[in-house]
């Protein structure tokens, strides 16, 4: 499946797909209604804690490998959006510290060719949609959230001078 077909799939979220194409051309981002897909929004800090990384490219690569699906990054808002299958928001548990956005919500979706941020374009694909891969694995997203939340809680409990779990393990 080509980038063109992937773009068509997302553009069909709108009643008039040509509106999405015009927004991608003019702004690099189209605001699409959720329903055909949903999105789990989680902060950069959680992603960095879960992936034990600080460099954006390393975290994006780790997220791509772990979640096996499309992930949008809004570097301005400092959030990631893992795209998940429809119905996930209805089943999403309140025990998770992040929200699953569903039907009735809109999301800025970048042009499928935009895979890095730019000064005038902070929304891009941290993990581009692959051939037929329009959704991340929900169980993998849930695991990422549990790991990241636990590591953030552990770091907060240890205080500001403590080393991270990754640093402690490296020291032996």
mmCIF file with all atom_site columns, C-alpha atoms in Angstrom:
data_model
loop_
_atom_site.group_PDB
_atom_site.id
_atom_site.type_symbol
_atom_site.label_atom_id
_atom_site.label_alt_id
_atom_site.label_comp_id
_atom_site.label_asym_id
_atom_site.label_entity_id
_atom_site.label_seq_id
_atom_site.pdbx_PDB_ins_code
_atom_site.Cartn_x
_atom_site.Cartn_y
_atom_site.Cartn_z
_atom_site.occupancy
_atom_site.B_iso_or_equiv
_atom_site.pdbx_formal_charge
_atom_site.auth_seq_id
_atom_site.auth_comp_id
_atom_site.auth_asym_id
_atom_site.auth_atom_id
_atom_site.pdbx_PDB_model_num
ATOM 1   C CA . UNK A 1 1   ? 0.000   0.000  0.000  1.00 0.00 ? 1   UNK A CA 1
ATOM 2   C CA . UNK A 1 2   ? 1.444   3.337  -1.021 1.00 0.00 ? 2   UNK A CA 1
ATOM 3   C CA . UNK A 1 3   ? 1.533   6.643  0.800  1.00 0.00 ? 3   UNK A CA 1
ATOM 4   C CA . UNK A 1 4   ? -1.193  7.772  -1.588 1.00 0.00 ? 4   UNK A CA 1
ATOM 5   C CA . UNK A 1 5   ? -3.541  4.976  -0.466 1.00 0.00 ? 5   UNK A CA 1
ATOM 6   C CA . UNK A 1 6   ? -2.716  5.670  3.169  1.00 0.00 ? 6   UNK A CA 1
ATOM 7   C CA . UNK A 1 7   ? -3.529  9.350  2.670  1.00 0.00 ? 7   UNK A CA 1
ATOM 8   C CA . UNK A 1 8   ? -6.790  8.351  0.977  1.00 0.00 ? 8   UNK A CA 1
ATOM 9   C CA . UNK A 1 9   ? -7.710  6.181  3.958  1.00 0.00 ? 9   UNK A CA 1
ATOM 10  C CA . UNK A 1 10  ? -7.256  9.097  6.388  1.00 0.00 ? 10  UNK A CA 1
ATOM 11  C CA . UNK A 1 11  ? -8.877  11.645 4.050  1.00 0.00 ? 11  UNK A CA 1
ATOM 12  C CA . UNK A 1 12  ? -12.036 9.506  3.926  1.00 0.00 ? 12  UNK A CA 1
ATOM 13  C CA . UNK A 1 13  ? -12.584 10.340 7.607  1.00 0.00 ? 13  UNK A CA 1
ATOM 14  C CA . UNK A 1 14  ? -14.048 13.582 6.311  1.00 0.00 ? 14  UNK A CA 1
ATOM 15  C CA . UNK A 1 15  ? -17.267 13.697 4.347  1.00 0.00 ? 15  UNK A CA 1
ATOM 16  C CA . UNK A 1 16  ? -15.324 15.657 1.738  1.00 0.00 ? 16  UNK A CA 1
ATOM 17  C CA . UNK A 1 17  ? -11.842 14.096 1.436  1.00 0.00 ? 17  UNK A CA 1
ATOM 18  C CA . UNK A 1 18  ? -10.624 16.930 -0.772 1.00 0.00 ? 18  UNK A CA 1
ATOM 19  C CA . UNK A 1 19  ? -10.761 19.174 2.324  1.00 0.00 ? 19  UNK A CA 1
ATOM 20  C CA . UNK A 1 20  ? -8.121  16.970 3.994  1.00 0.00 ? 20  UNK A CA 1
ATOM 21  C CA . UNK A 1 21  ? -5.909  17.145 0.907  1.00 0.00 ? 21  UNK A CA 1
ATOM 22  C CA . UNK A 1 22  ? -6.203  20.944 0.815  1.00 0.00 ? 22  UNK A CA 1
ATOM 23  C CA . UNK A 1 23  ? -5.314  21.204 4.529  1.00 0.00 ? 23  UNK A CA 1
ATOM 24  C CA . UNK A 1 24  ? -2.299  18.912 4.065  1.00 0.00 ? 24  UNK A CA 1
ATOM 25  C CA . UNK A 1 25  ? -1.126  20.977 1.121  1.00 0.00 ? 25  UNK A CA 1
ATOM 26  C CA . UNK A 1 26  ? -1.670  24.352 2.831  1.00 0.00 ? 26  UNK A CA 1
ATOM 27  C CA . UNK A 1 27  ? -0.731  23.505 6.434  1.00 0.00 ? 27  UNK A CA 1
ATOM 28  C CA . UNK A 1 28  ? 0.813   20.026 6.497  1.00 0.00 ? 28  UNK A CA 1
ATOM 29  C CA . UNK A 1 29  ? -1.934  18.946 8.919  1.00 0.00 ? 29  UNK A CA 1
ATOM 30  C CA . UNK A 1 30  ? -5.611  18.112 8.451  1.00 0.00 ? 30  UNK A CA 1
ATOM 31  C CA . UNK A 1 31  ? -8.030  18.142 11.367 1.00 0.00 ? 31  UNK A CA 1
ATOM 32  C CA . UNK A 1 32  ? -9.913  14.853 11.157 1.00 0.00 ? 32  UNK A CA 1
ATOM 33  C CA . UNK A 1 33  ? -12.811 13.508 13.204 1.00 0.00 ? 33  UNK A CA 1
ATOM 34  C CA . UNK A 1 34  ? -12.094 10.369 15.177 1.00 0.00 ? 34  UNK A CA 1
ATOM 35  C CA . UNK A 1 35  ? -14.296 7.365  14.607 1.00 0.00 ? 35  UNK A CA 1
ATOM 36  C CA . UNK A 1 36  ? -12.559 5.499  11.780 1.00 0.00 ? 36  UNK A CA 1
ATOM 37  C CA . UNK A 1 37  ? -9.617  5.429  14.180 1.00 0.00 ? 37  UNK A CA 1
ATOM 38  C CA . UNK A 1 38  ? -9.081  6.608  17.773 1.00 0.00 ? 38  UNK A CA 1
ATOM 39  C CA . UNK A 1 39  ? -6.033  7.954  19.580 1.00 0.00 ? 39  UNK A CA 1
ATOM 40  C CA . UNK A 1 40  ? -4.377  7.378  22.934 1.00 0.00 ? 40  UNK A CA 1
ATOM 41  C CA . UNK A 1 41  ? -2.773  10.681 23.984 1.00 0.00 ? 41  UNK A CA 1
ATOM 42  C CA . UNK A 1 42  ? 0.241   10.435 26.275 1.00 0.00 ? 42  UNK A CA 1
ATOM 43  C CA . UNK A 1 43  ? 2.847   13.027 27.296 1.00 0.00 ? 43  UNK A CA 1
ATOM 44  C CA . UNK A 1 44  ? 6.443   13.058 26.069 1.00 0.00 ? 44  UNK A CA 1
ATOM 45  C CA . UNK A 1 45  ? 7.652   12.516 29.634 1.00 0.00 ? 45  UNK A CA 1
ATOM 46  C CA . UNK A 1 46  ? 5.803   9.200  29.825 1.00 0.00 ? 46  UNK A CA 1
ATOM 47  C CA . UNK A 1 47  ? 7.204   8.076  26.463 1.00 0.00 ? 47  UNK A CA 1
ATOM 48  C CA . UNK A 1 48  ? 10.751  9.031  27.454 1.00 0.00 ? 48  UNK A CA 1
ATOM 49  C CA . UNK A 1 49  ? 10.408  7.236  30.792 1.00 0.00 ? 49  UNK A CA 1
ATOM 50  C CA . UNK A 1 50  ? 8.961   4.083  29.212 1.00 0.00 ? 50  UNK A CA 1
ATOM 51  C CA . UNK A 1 51  ? 11.586  3.977  26.482 1.00 0.00 ? 51  UNK A CA 1
ATOM 52  C CA . UNK A 1 52  ? 14.421  5.071  28.781 1.00 0.00 ? 52  UNK A CA 1
ATOM 53  C CA . UNK A 1 53  ? 15.591  7.661  26.331 1.00 0.00 ? 53  UNK A CA 1
ATOM 54  C CA . UNK A 1 54  ? 15.994  11.369 26.068 1.00 0.00 ? 54  UNK A CA 1
ATOM 55  C CA . UNK A 1 55  ? 16.746  11.946 22.407 1.00 0.00 ? 55  UNK A CA 1
ATOM 56  C CA . UNK A 1 56  ? 13.644  12.394 20.247 1.00 0.00 ? 56  UNK A CA 1
ATOM 57  C CA . UNK A 1 57  ? 14.824  10.195 17.377 1.00 0.00 ? 57  UNK A CA 1
ATOM 58  C CA . UNK A 1 58  ? 15.709  7.326  19.720 1.00 0.00 ? 58  UNK A CA 1
ATOM 59  C CA . UNK A 1 59  ? 12.368  7.528  21.545 1.00 0.00 ? 59  UNK A CA 1
ATOM 60  C CA . UNK A 1 60  ? 10.452  7.699  18.244 1.00 0.00 ? 60  UNK A CA 1
ATOM 61  C CA . UNK A 1 61  ? 12.256  4.608  16.949 1.00 0.00 ? 61  UNK A CA 1
ATOM 62  C CA . UNK A 1 62  ? 11.626  2.724  20.200 1.00 0.00 ? 62  UNK A CA 1
ATOM 63  C CA . UNK A 1 63  ? 7.936   3.681  20.115 1.00 0.00 ? 63  UNK A CA 1
ATOM 64  C CA . UNK A 1 64  ? 7.647   2.563  16.499 1.00 0.00 ? 64  UNK A CA 1
ATOM 65  C CA . UNK A 1 65  ? 9.134   -0.839 17.316 1.00 0.00 ? 65  UNK A CA 1
ATOM 66  C CA . UNK A 1 66  ? 7.151   -1.297 20.533 1.00 0.00 ? 66  UNK A CA 1
ATOM 67  C CA . UNK A 1 67  ? 3.713   -0.191 19.322 1.00 0.00 ? 67  UNK A CA 1
ATOM 68  C CA . UNK A 1 68  ? 3.967   -1.450 15.735 1.00 0.00 ? 68  UNK A CA 1
ATOM 69  C CA . UNK A 1 69  ? 1.699   1.217  14.324 1.00 0.00 ? 69  UNK A CA 1
ATOM 70  C CA . UNK A 1 70  ? 1.193   4.877  13.511 1.00 0.00 ? 70  UNK A CA 1
ATOM 71  C CA . UNK A 1 71  ? 2.117   7.476  16.115 1.00 0.00 ? 71  UNK A CA 1
ATOM 72  C CA . UNK A 1 72  ? 1.725   11.231 15.778 1.00 0.00 ? 72  UNK A CA 1
ATOM 73  C CA . UNK A 1 73  ? 3.948   13.582 17.765 1.00 0.00 ? 73  UNK A CA 1
ATOM 74  C CA . UNK A 1 74  ? 2.953   17.144 18.578 1.00 0.00 ? 74  UNK A CA 1
ATOM 75  C CA . UNK A 1 75  ? 6.228   18.660 19.722 1.00 0.00 ? 75  UNK A CA 1
ATOM 76  C CA . UNK A 1 76  ? 4.469   21.960 20.488 1.00 0.00 ? 76  UNK A CA 1
ATOM 77  C CA . UNK A 1 77  ? 1.969   20.321 22.827 1.00 0.00 ? 77  UNK A CA 1
ATOM 78  C CA . UNK A 1 78  ? 4.532   17.727 23.911 1.00 0.00 ? 78  UNK A CA 1
ATOM 79  C CA . UNK A 1 79  ? 2.184   14.801 23.379 1.00 0.00 ? 79  UNK A CA 1
ATOM 80  C CA . UNK A 1 80  ? 2.222   11.599 21.401 1.00 0.00 ? 80  UNK A CA 1
ATOM 81  C CA . UNK A 1 81  ? -0.910  10.076 19.875 1.00 0.00 ? 81  UNK A CA 1
ATOM 82  C CA . UNK A 1 82  ? -0.922  6.329  19.267 1.00 0.00 ? 82  UNK A CA 1
ATOM 83  C CA . UNK A 1 83  ? -3.633  5.605  16.721 1.00 0.00 ? 83  UNK A CA 1
ATOM 84  C CA . UNK A 1 84  ? -5.774  2.670  17.773 1.00 0.00 ? 84  UNK A CA 1
ATOM 85  C CA . UNK A 1 85  ? -8.761  0.790  16.406 1.00 0.00 ? 85  UNK A CA 1
ATOM 86  C CA . UNK A 1 86  ? -12.324 2.127  16.720 1.00 0.00 ? 86  UNK A CA 1
ATOM 87  C CA . UNK A 1 87  ? -14.040 1.138  19.961 1.00 0.00 ? 87  UNK A CA 1
ATOM 88  C CA . UNK A 1 88  ? -10.881 1.385  22.073 1.00 0.00 ? 88  UNK A CA 1
ATOM 89  C CA . UNK A 1 89  ? -12.133 4.519  23.871 1.00 0.00 ? 89  UNK A CA 1
ATOM 90  C CA . UNK A 1 90  ? -15.274 2.672  24.986 1.00 0.00 ? 90  UNK A CA 1
ATOM 91  C CA . UNK A 1 91  ? -13.166 -0.135 26.480 1.00 0.00 ? 91  UNK A CA 1
ATOM 92  C CA . UNK A 1 92  ? -10.416 2.137  27.838 1.00 0.00 ? 92  UNK A CA 1
ATOM 93  C CA . UNK A 1 93  ? -9.960  1.673  31.545 1.00 0.00 ? 93  UNK A CA 1
ATOM 94  C CA . UNK A 1 94  ? -10.011 4.571  33.994 1.00 0.00 ? 94  UNK A CA 1
ATOM 95  C CA . UNK A 1 95  ? -6.965  2.988  35.670 1.00 0.00 ? 95  UNK A CA 1
ATOM 96  C CA . UNK A 1 96  ? -4.751  4.320  32.883 1.00 0.00 ? 96  UNK A CA 1
ATOM 97  C CA . UNK A 1 97  ? -3.259  7.725  33.573 1.00 0.00 ? 97  UNK A CA 1
ATOM 98  C CA . UNK A 1 98  ? -3.837  8.893  30.002 1.00 0.00 ? 98  UNK A CA 1
ATOM 99  C CA . UNK A 1 99  ? -6.907  9.422  27.879 1.00 0.00 ? 99  UNK A CA 1
ATOM 100 C CA . UNK A 1 100 ? -8.126  7.556  24.820 1.00 0.00 ? 100 UNK A CA 1
ATOM 101 C CA . UNK A 1 101 ? -9.782  9.997  22.440 1.00 0.00 ? 101 UNK A CA 1
ATOM 102 C CA . UNK A 1 102 ? -12.715 8.609  20.512 1.00 0.00 ? 102 UNK A CA 1
ATOM 103 C CA . UNK A 1 103 ? -15.783 9.479  18.507 1.00 0.00 ? 103 UNK A CA 1
ATOM 104 C CA . UNK A 1 104 ? -16.757 13.138 18.816 1.00 0.00 ? 104 UNK A CA 1
ATOM 105 C CA . UNK A 1 105 ? -13.128 14.305 19.027 1.00 0.00 ? 105 UNK A CA 1
ATOM 106 C CA . UNK A 1 106 ? -10.938 15.745 16.288 1.00 0.00 ? 106 UNK A CA 1
ATOM 107 C CA . UNK A 1 107 ? -7.202  15.268 15.825 1.00 0.00 ? 107 UNK A CA 1
ATOM 108 C CA . UNK A 1 108 ? -4.595  17.048 13.757 1.00 0.00 ? 108 UNK A CA 1
ATOM 109 C CA . UNK A 1 109 ? -3.224  14.392 11.398 1.00 0.00 ? 109 UNK A CA 1
ATOM 110 C CA . UNK A 1 110 ? -0.085  15.281 9.435  1.00 0.00 ? 110 UNK A CA 1
ATOM 111 C CA . UNK A 1 111 ? 0.447   14.581 5.774  1.00 0.00 ? 111 UNK A CA 1
ATOM 112 C CA . UNK A 1 112 ? 1.710   10.987 5.534  1.00 0.00 ? 112 UNK A CA 1
ATOM 113 C CA . UNK A 1 113 ? 5.056   12.207 4.155  1.00 0.00 ? 113 UNK A CA 1
ATOM 114 C CA . UNK A 1 114 ? 5.914   14.355 7.199  1.00 0.00 ? 114 UNK A CA 1
ATOM 115 C CA . UNK A 1 115 ? 8.138   12.320 9.499  1.00 0.00 ? 115 UNK A CA 1
ATOM 116 C CA . UNK A 1 116 ? 10.097  15.021 11.326 1.00 0.00 ? 116 UNK A CA 1
ATOM 117 C CA . UNK A 1 117 ? 9.280   18.334 12.982 1.00 0.00 ? 117 UNK A CA 1
ATOM 118 C CA . UNK A 1 118 ? 10.047  21.717 11.485 1.00 0.00 ? 118 UNK A CA 1
ATOM 119 C CA . UNK A 1 119 ? 9.954   25.170 13.131 1.00 0.00 ? 119 UNK A CA 1
ATOM 120 C CA . UNK A 1 120 ? 6.648   26.040 11.453 1.00 0.00 ? 120 UNK A CA 1
ATOM 121 C CA . UNK A 1 121 ? 5.291   22.473 11.576 1.00 0.00 ? 121 UNK A CA 1
ATOM 122 C CA . UNK A 1 122 ? 5.482   20.813 15.007 1.00 0.00 ? 122 UNK A CA 1
ATOM 123 C CA . UNK A 1 123 ? 3.033   17.974 14.226 1.00 0.00 ? 123 UNK A CA 1
ATOM 124 C CA . UNK A 1 124 ? 4.525   15.012 12.381 1.00 0.00 ? 124 UNK A CA 1
ATOM 125 C CA . UNK A 1 125 ? 4.522   11.206 12.249 1.00 0.00 ? 125 UNK A CA 1
ATOM 126 C CA . UNK A 1 126 ? 6.853   9.754  14.898 1.00 0.00 ? 126 UNK A CA 1
ATOM 127 C CA . UNK A 1 127 ? 5.966   6.406  13.305 1.00 0.00 ? 127 UNK A CA 1
ATOM 128 C CA . UNK A 1 128 ? 4.372   6.596  9.882  1.00 0.00 ? 128 UNK A CA 1
ATOM 129 C CA . UNK A 1 129 ? 1.467   4.343  8.997  1.00 0.00 ? 129 UNK A CA 1
ATOM 130 C CA . UNK A 1 130 ? 2.804   1.257  7.274  1.00 0.00 ? 130 UNK A CA 1
ATOM 131 C CA . UNK A 1 131 ? 1.141   -0.747 4.535  1.00 0.00 ? 131 UNK A CA 1
ATOM 132 C CA . UNK A 1 132 ? -2.278  -1.581 5.948  1.00 0.00 ? 132 UNK A CA 1
ATOM 133 C CA . UNK A 1 133 ? -1.087  -0.803 9.483  1.00 0.00 ? 133 UNK A CA 1
ATOM 134 C CA . UNK A 1 134 ? -3.501  1.921  10.524 1.00 0.00 ? 134 UNK A CA 1
ATOM 135 C CA . UNK A 1 135 ? -3.548  1.029  14.225 1.00 0.00 ? 135 UNK A CA 1
ATOM 136 C CA . UNK A 1 136 ? -1.081  0.420  17.041 1.00 0.00 ? 136 UNK A CA 1
ATOM 137 C CA . UNK A 1 137 ? -1.547  -2.724 19.101 1.00 0.00 ? 137 UNK A CA 1
ATOM 138 C CA . UNK A 1 138 ? -3.748  -1.621 22.012 1.00 0.00 ? 138 UNK A CA 1
ATOM 139 C CA . UNK A 1 139 ? -2.133  -4.072 24.457 1.00 0.00 ? 139 UNK A CA 1
ATOM 140 C CA . UNK A 1 140 ? 1.298   -2.642 23.585 1.00 0.00 ? 140 UNK A CA 1
ATOM 141 C CA . UNK A 1 141 ? 0.025   0.913  24.169 1.00 0.00 ? 141 UNK A CA 1
ATOM 142 C CA . UNK A 1 142 ? -1.382  -0.135 27.548 1.00 0.00 ? 142 UNK A CA 1
ATOM 143 C CA . UNK A 1 143 ? 1.917   -1.756 28.513 1.00 0.00 ? 143 UNK A CA 1
ATOM 144 C CA . UNK A 1 144 ? 3.864   1.352  27.473 1.00 0.00 ? 144 UNK A CA 1
ATOM 145 C CA . UNK A 1 145 ? 1.621   3.479  29.669 1.00 0.00 ? 145 UNK A CA 1
ATOM 146 C CA . UNK A 1 146 ? 2.007   1.163  32.663 1.00 0.00 ? 146 UNK A CA 1
ATOM 147 C CA . UNK A 1 147 ? 5.803   1.072  32.322 1.00 0.00 ? 147 UNK A CA 1
ATOM 148 C CA . UNK A 1 148 ? 6.160   4.814  31.759 1.00 0.00 ? 148 UNK A CA 1
ATOM 149 C CA . UNK A 1 149 ? 3.798   5.684  34.608 1.00 0.00 ? 149 UNK A CA 1
ATOM 150 C CA . UNK A 1 150 ? 5.583   3.315  36.993 1.00 0.00 ? 150 UNK A CA 1
ATOM 151 C CA . UNK A 1 151 ? 8.997   4.745  36.110 1.00 0.00 ? 151 UNK A CA 1
ATOM 152 C CA . UNK A 1 152 ? 7.765   8.319  36.519 1.00 0.00 ? 152 UNK A CA 1
ATOM 153 C CA . UNK A 1 153 ? 6.215   7.454  39.904 1.00 0.00 ? 153 UNK A CA 1
ATOM 154 C CA . UNK A 1 154 ? 9.414   5.724  40.989 1.00 0.00 ? 154 UNK A CA 1
ATOM 155 C CA . UNK A 1 155 ? 11.520  8.727  39.969 1.00 0.00 ? 155 UNK A CA 1
ATOM 156 C CA . UNK A 1 156 ? 9.157   11.136 41.762 1.00 0.00 ? 156 UNK A CA 1
ATOM 157 C CA . UNK A 1 157 ? 9.245   9.037  44.951 1.00 0.00 ? 157 UNK A CA 1
ATOM 158 C CA . UNK A 1 158 ? 13.038  8.864  44.867 1.00 0.00 ? 158 UNK A CA 1
ATOM 159 C CA . UNK A 1 159 ? 13.364  12.641 44.757 1.00 0.00 ? 159 UNK A CA 1
ATOM 160 C CA . UNK A 1 160 ? 15.224  15.051 42.499 1.00 0.00 ? 160 UNK A CA 1
ATOM 161 C CA . UNK A 1 161 ? 18.751  13.878 43.359 1.00 0.00 ? 161 UNK A CA 1
ATOM 162 C CA . UNK A 1 162 ? 18.146  10.177 42.743 1.00 0.00 ? 162 UNK A CA 1
ATOM 163 C CA . UNK A 1 163 ? 19.352  8.416  39.643 1.00 0.00 ? 163 UNK A CA 1
ATOM 164 C CA . UNK A 1 164 ? 16.938  6.938  37.157 1.00 0.00 ? 164 UNK A CA 1
ATOM 165 C CA . UNK A 1 165 ? 16.268  3.181  37.189 1.00 0.00 ? 165 UNK A CA 1
ATOM 166 C CA . UNK A 1 166 ? 18.213  2.952  33.910 1.00 0.00 ? 166 UNK A CA 1
ATOM 167 C CA . UNK A 1 167 ? 21.234  4.787  35.367 1.00 0.00 ? 167 UNK A CA 1
ATOM 168 C CA . UNK A 1 168 ? 21.186  2.630  38.495 1.00 0.00 ? 168 UNK A CA 1
ATOM 169 C CA . UNK A 1 169 ? 21.147  -0.555 36.417 1.00 0.00 ? 169 UNK A CA 1
ATOM 170 C CA . UNK A 1 170 ? 24.049  0.683  34.292 1.00 0.00 ? 170 UNK A CA 1
ATOM 171 C CA . UNK A 1 171 ? 26.152  1.317  37.397 1.00 0.00 ? 171 UNK A CA 1
ATOM 172 C CA . UNK A 1 172 ? 25.586  -2.256 38.517 1.00 0.00 ? 172 UNK A CA 1
#
